[in-house]
mmCIF file of C-alpha atoms in Angstrom:
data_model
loop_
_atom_site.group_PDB
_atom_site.id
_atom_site.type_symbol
_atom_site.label_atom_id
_atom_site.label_comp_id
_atom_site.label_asym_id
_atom_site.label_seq_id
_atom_site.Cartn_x
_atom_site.Cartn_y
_atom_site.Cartn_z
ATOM 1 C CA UNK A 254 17.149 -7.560 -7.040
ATOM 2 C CA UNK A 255 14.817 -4.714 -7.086
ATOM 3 C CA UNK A 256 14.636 -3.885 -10.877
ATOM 4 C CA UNK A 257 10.850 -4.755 -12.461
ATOM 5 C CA UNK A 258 9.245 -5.016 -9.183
ATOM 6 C CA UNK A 259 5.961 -4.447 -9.954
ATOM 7 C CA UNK A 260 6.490 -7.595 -12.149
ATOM 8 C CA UNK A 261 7.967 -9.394 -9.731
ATOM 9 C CA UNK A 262 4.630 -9.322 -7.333
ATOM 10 C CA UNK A 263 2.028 -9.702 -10.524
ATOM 11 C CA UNK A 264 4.434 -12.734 -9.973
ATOM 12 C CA UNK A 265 4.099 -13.898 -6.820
ATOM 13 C CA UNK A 266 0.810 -13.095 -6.714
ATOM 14 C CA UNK A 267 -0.202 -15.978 -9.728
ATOM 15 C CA UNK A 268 2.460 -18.325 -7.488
ATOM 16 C CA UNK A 269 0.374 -17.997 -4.251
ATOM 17 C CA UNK A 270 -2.624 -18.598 -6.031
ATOM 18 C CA UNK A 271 -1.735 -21.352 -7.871
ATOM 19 C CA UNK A 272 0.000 -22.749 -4.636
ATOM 20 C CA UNK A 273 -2.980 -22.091 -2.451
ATOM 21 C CA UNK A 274 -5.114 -23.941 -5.243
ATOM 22 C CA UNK A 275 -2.581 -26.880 -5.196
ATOM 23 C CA UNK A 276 -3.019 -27.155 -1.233
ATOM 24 C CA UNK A 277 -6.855 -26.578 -1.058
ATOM 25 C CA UNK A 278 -7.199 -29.148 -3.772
ATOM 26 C CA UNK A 279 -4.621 -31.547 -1.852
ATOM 27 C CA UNK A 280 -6.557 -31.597 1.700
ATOM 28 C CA UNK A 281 -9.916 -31.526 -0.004
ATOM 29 C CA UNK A 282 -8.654 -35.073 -1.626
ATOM 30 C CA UNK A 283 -7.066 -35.904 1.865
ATOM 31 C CA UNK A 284 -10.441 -35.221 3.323
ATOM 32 C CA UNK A 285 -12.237 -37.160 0.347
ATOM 33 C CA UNK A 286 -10.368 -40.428 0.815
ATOM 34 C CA UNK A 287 -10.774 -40.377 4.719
ATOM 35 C CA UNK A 288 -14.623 -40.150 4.328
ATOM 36 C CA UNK A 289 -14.888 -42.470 1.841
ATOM 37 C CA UNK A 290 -12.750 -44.696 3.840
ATOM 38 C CA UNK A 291 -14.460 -44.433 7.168
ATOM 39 C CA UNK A 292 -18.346 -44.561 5.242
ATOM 40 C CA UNK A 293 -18.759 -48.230 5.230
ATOM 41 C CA UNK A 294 -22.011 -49.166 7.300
ATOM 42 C CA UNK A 295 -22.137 -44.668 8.818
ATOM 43 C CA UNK A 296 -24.775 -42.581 7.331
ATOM 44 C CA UNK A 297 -23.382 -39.470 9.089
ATOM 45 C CA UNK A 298 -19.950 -39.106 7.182
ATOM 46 C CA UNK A 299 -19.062 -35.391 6.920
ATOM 47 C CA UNK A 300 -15.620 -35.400 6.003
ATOM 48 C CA UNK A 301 -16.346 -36.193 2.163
ATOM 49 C CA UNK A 302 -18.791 -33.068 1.264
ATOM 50 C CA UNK A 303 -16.496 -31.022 3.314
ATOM 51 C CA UNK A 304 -13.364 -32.196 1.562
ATOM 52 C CA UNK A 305 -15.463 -31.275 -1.354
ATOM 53 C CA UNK A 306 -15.995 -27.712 0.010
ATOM 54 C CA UNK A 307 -12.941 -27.100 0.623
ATOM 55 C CA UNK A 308 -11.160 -27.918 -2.592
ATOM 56 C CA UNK A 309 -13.578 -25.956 -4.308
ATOM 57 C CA UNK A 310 -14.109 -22.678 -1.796
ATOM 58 C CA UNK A 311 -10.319 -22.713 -0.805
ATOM 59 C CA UNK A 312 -9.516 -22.552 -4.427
ATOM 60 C CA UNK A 313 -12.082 -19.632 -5.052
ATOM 61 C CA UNK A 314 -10.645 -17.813 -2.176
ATOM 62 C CA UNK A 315 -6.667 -18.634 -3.196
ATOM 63 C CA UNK A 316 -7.666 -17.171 -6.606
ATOM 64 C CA UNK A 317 -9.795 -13.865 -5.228
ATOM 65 C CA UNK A 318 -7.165 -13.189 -2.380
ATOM 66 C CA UNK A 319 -4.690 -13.055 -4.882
ATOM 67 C CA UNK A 320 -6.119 -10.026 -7.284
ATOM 68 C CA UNK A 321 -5.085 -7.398 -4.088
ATOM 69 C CA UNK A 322 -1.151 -8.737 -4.430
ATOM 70 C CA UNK A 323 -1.661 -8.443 -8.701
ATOM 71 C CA UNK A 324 -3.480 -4.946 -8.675
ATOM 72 C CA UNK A 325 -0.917 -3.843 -5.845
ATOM 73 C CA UNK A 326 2.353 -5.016 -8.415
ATOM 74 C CA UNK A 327 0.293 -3.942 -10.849
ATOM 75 C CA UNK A 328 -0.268 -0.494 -9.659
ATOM 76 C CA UNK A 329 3.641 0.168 -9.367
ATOM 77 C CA UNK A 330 4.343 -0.492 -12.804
ATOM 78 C CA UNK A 331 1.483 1.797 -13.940
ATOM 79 C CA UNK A 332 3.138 4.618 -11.679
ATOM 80 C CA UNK A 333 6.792 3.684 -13.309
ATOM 81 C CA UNK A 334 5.498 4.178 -16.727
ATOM 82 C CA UNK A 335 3.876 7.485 -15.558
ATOM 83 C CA UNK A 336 7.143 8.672 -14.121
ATOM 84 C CA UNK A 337 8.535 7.737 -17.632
ATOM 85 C CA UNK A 338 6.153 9.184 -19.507
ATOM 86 C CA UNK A 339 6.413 13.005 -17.801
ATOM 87 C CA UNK A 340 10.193 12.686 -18.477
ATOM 88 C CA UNK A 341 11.354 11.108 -15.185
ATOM 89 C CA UNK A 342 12.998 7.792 -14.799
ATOM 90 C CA UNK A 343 11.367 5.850 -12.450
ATOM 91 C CA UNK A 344 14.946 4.418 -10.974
ATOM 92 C CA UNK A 345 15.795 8.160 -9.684
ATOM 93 C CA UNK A 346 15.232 8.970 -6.214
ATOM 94 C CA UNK A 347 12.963 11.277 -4.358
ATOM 95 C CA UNK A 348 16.146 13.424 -3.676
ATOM 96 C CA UNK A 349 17.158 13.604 -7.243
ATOM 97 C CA UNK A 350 13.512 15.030 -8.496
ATOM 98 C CA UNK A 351 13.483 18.257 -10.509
ATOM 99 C CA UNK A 352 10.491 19.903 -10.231
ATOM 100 C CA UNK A 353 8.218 21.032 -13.061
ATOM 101 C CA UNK A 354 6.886 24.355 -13.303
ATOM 102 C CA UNK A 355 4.417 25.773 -11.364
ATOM 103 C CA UNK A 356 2.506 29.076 -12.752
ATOM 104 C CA UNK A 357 1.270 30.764 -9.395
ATOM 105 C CA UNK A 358 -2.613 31.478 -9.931
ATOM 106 C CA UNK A 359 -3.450 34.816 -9.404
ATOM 107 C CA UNK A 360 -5.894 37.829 -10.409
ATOM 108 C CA UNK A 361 -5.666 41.065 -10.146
ATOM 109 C CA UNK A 362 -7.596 41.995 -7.359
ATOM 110 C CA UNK A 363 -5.027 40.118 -5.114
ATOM 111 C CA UNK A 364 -2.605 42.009 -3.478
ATOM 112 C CA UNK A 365 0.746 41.850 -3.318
ATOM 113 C CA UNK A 366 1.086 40.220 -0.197
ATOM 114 C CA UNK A 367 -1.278 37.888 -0.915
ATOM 115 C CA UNK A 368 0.237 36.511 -4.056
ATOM 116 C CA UNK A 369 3.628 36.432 -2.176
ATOM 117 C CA UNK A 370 1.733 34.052 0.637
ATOM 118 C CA UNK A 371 0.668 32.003 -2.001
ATOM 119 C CA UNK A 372 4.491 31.740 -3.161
ATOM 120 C CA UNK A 373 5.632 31.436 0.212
ATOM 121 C CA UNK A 374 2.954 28.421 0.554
ATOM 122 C CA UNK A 375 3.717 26.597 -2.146
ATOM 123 C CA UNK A 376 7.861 26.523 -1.507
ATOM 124 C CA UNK A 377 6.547 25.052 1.484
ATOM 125 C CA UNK A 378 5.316 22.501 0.018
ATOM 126 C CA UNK A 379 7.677 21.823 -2.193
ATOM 127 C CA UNK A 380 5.989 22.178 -5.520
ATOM 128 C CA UNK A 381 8.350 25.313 -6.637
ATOM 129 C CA UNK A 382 12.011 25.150 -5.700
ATOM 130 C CA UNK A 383 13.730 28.721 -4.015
ATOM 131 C CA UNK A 384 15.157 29.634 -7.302
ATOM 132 C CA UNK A 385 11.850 29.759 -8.565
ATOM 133 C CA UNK A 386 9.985 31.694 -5.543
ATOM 134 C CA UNK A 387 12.718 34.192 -6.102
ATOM 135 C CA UNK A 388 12.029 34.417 -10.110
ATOM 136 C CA UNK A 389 8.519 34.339 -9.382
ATOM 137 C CA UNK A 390 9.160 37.180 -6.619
ATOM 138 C CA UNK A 391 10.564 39.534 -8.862
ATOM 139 C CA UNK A 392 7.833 39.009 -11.582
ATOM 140 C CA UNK A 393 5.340 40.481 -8.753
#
């Protein structure tokens, strides 16, 4: 159900387009007919260039309302192949990530507390796991 789901909004994205096309185009006619229907012997019918405005701008708008929905779905599968690419599967959970390695920047004018703050901070954060603050510990 939630395999491919990036594909499955680039999906529904073209479907509520094309639907919202199909429905602007629909009450535009609607709105067509009536004016052309209620125009014998009125000079001030309205209804048929605004049945005409609105198949054309509600179509416009169906069709640029729906690029948001495609670049979102779009987006996702982007990030999947990224995942993919580094190694990852993009089907394993946050929980299940293994961190890659982190090289701790430092020079040698830092001291030693210093460089163990900056170990400290980034276990914290959750960029080096406590296995590795120890390894990288005992290197200082």
């Amino acid at each position: 159900m939630f395999d491919n789901i990036g594909g499955k909004i680039k999906g529904l994205a073209k479907t509520v387009c094309w639907i919202g096309i199909g429905i602007s185009v629909f009450i535009g006619f609607v709105f067509v007919i009536i004016g052309a229907e209620n125009s014998y012997g009125s000079d001030d019918n309205v209804l048929a260039p605004l049945g005409m405005f609105i198949m054309l701008g509600g179509s416009f708008l169906s069709w640029i309302g729906s690029f948001l929905l495609y670049g979102f779905g779009q987006l996702i599968e982007n990030s999947d192949q990224l995942v993919e690419l580094n190694g990852g599967s993009a089907k394993k959970s946050a929980s299940q990530h293994t961190p890659y390695p982190v090289k701790v920047k430092t020079n040698d004018s830092q001291s030693r507390e210093e460089k163990v703050n900056e170990l400290k901070k980034l276990r914290n954060a959750g960029l080096i796991t406590d296995k590795e603050f120890l390894e990288k510990l005992s290197e200082l």
